[in-house]
Amino acid sequence: MYEILVVSVIYWLALLAIFVWLNRRLAALKERIAFLEAGTSEKGDAKR
């Protein structure tokens, strides 16, 4: 019974880690899209 609890905790922690990682990737992608839509580079200077 104890082994099932340990496996379950490891499973849910791994799932949480994957979702956190995907959320960070999505936030970075949204930020990059915002830069591209604004027409500026990520360093802050305007495109020519």
CSV table of N, CA and C in Angstrom, one decimal, residues 29-42 47:
chain,number,residue,atom,x,y,z
A,29,LEU,N,7.0,32.2,-25.4
A,29,LEU,CA,6.5,32.2,-26.8
A,29,LEU,C,5.6,33.4,-27.0
A,30,LYS,N,4.7,33.7,-26.0
A,30,LYS,CA,3.8,34.8,-26.1
A,30,LYS,C,4.6,36.1,-26.1
A,31,GLU,N,5.6,36.2,-25.3
A,31,GLU,CA,6.4,37.4,-25.2
A,31,GLU,C,7.1,37.6,-26.5
A,32,ARG,N,7.7,36.6,-27.1
A,32,ARG,CA,8.3,36.7,-28.4
A,32,ARG,C,7.3,37.1,-29.5
A,33,ILE,N,6.1,36.6,-29.5
A,33,ILE,CA,5.1,37.0,-30.5
A,33,ILE,C,4.7,38.4,-30.3
A,34,ALA,N,4.7,38.9,-29.1
A,34,ALA,CA,4.4,40.3,-28.8
A,34,ALA,C,5.4,41.2,-29.4
A,35,PHE,N,6.7,40.8,-29.2
A,35,PHE,CA,7.8,41.6,-29.8
A,35,PHE,C,7.7,41.6,-31.3
A,36,LEU,N,7.4,40.5,-31.9
A,36,LEU,CA,7.3,40.4,-33.4
A,36,LEU,C,6.1,41.2,-33.9
A,37,GLU,N,5.0,41.2,-33.2
A,37,GLU,CA,3.8,42.0,-33.6
A,37,GLU,C,4.1,43.5,-33.5
A,38,ALA,N,4.9,43.9,-32.5
A,38,ALA,CA,5.2,45.3,-32.3
A,38,ALA,C,6.2,45.8,-33.3
A,39,GLY,N,6.9,44.9,-34.0
A,39,GLY,CA,7.8,45.3,-35.0
A,39,GLY,C,9.2,45.7,-34.4
A,40,THR,N,9.4,45.3,-33.2
A,40,THR,CA,10.7,45.6,-32.6
A,40,THR,C,11.5,44.3,-32.3
A,41,SER,N,12.8,44.5,-32.2
A,41,SER,CA,13.6,43.3,-31.8
A,41,SER,C,13.5,43.1,-30.3
A,42,GLU,N,14.0,42.0,-29.9
A,42,GLU,CA,13.9,41.7,-28.5
A,42,GLU,C,14.9,42.5,-27.6
A,47,LYS,N,13.0,47.8,-35.9
A,47,LYS,CA,13.5,47.1,-37.1
A,47,LYS,C,13.6,48.2,-38.2
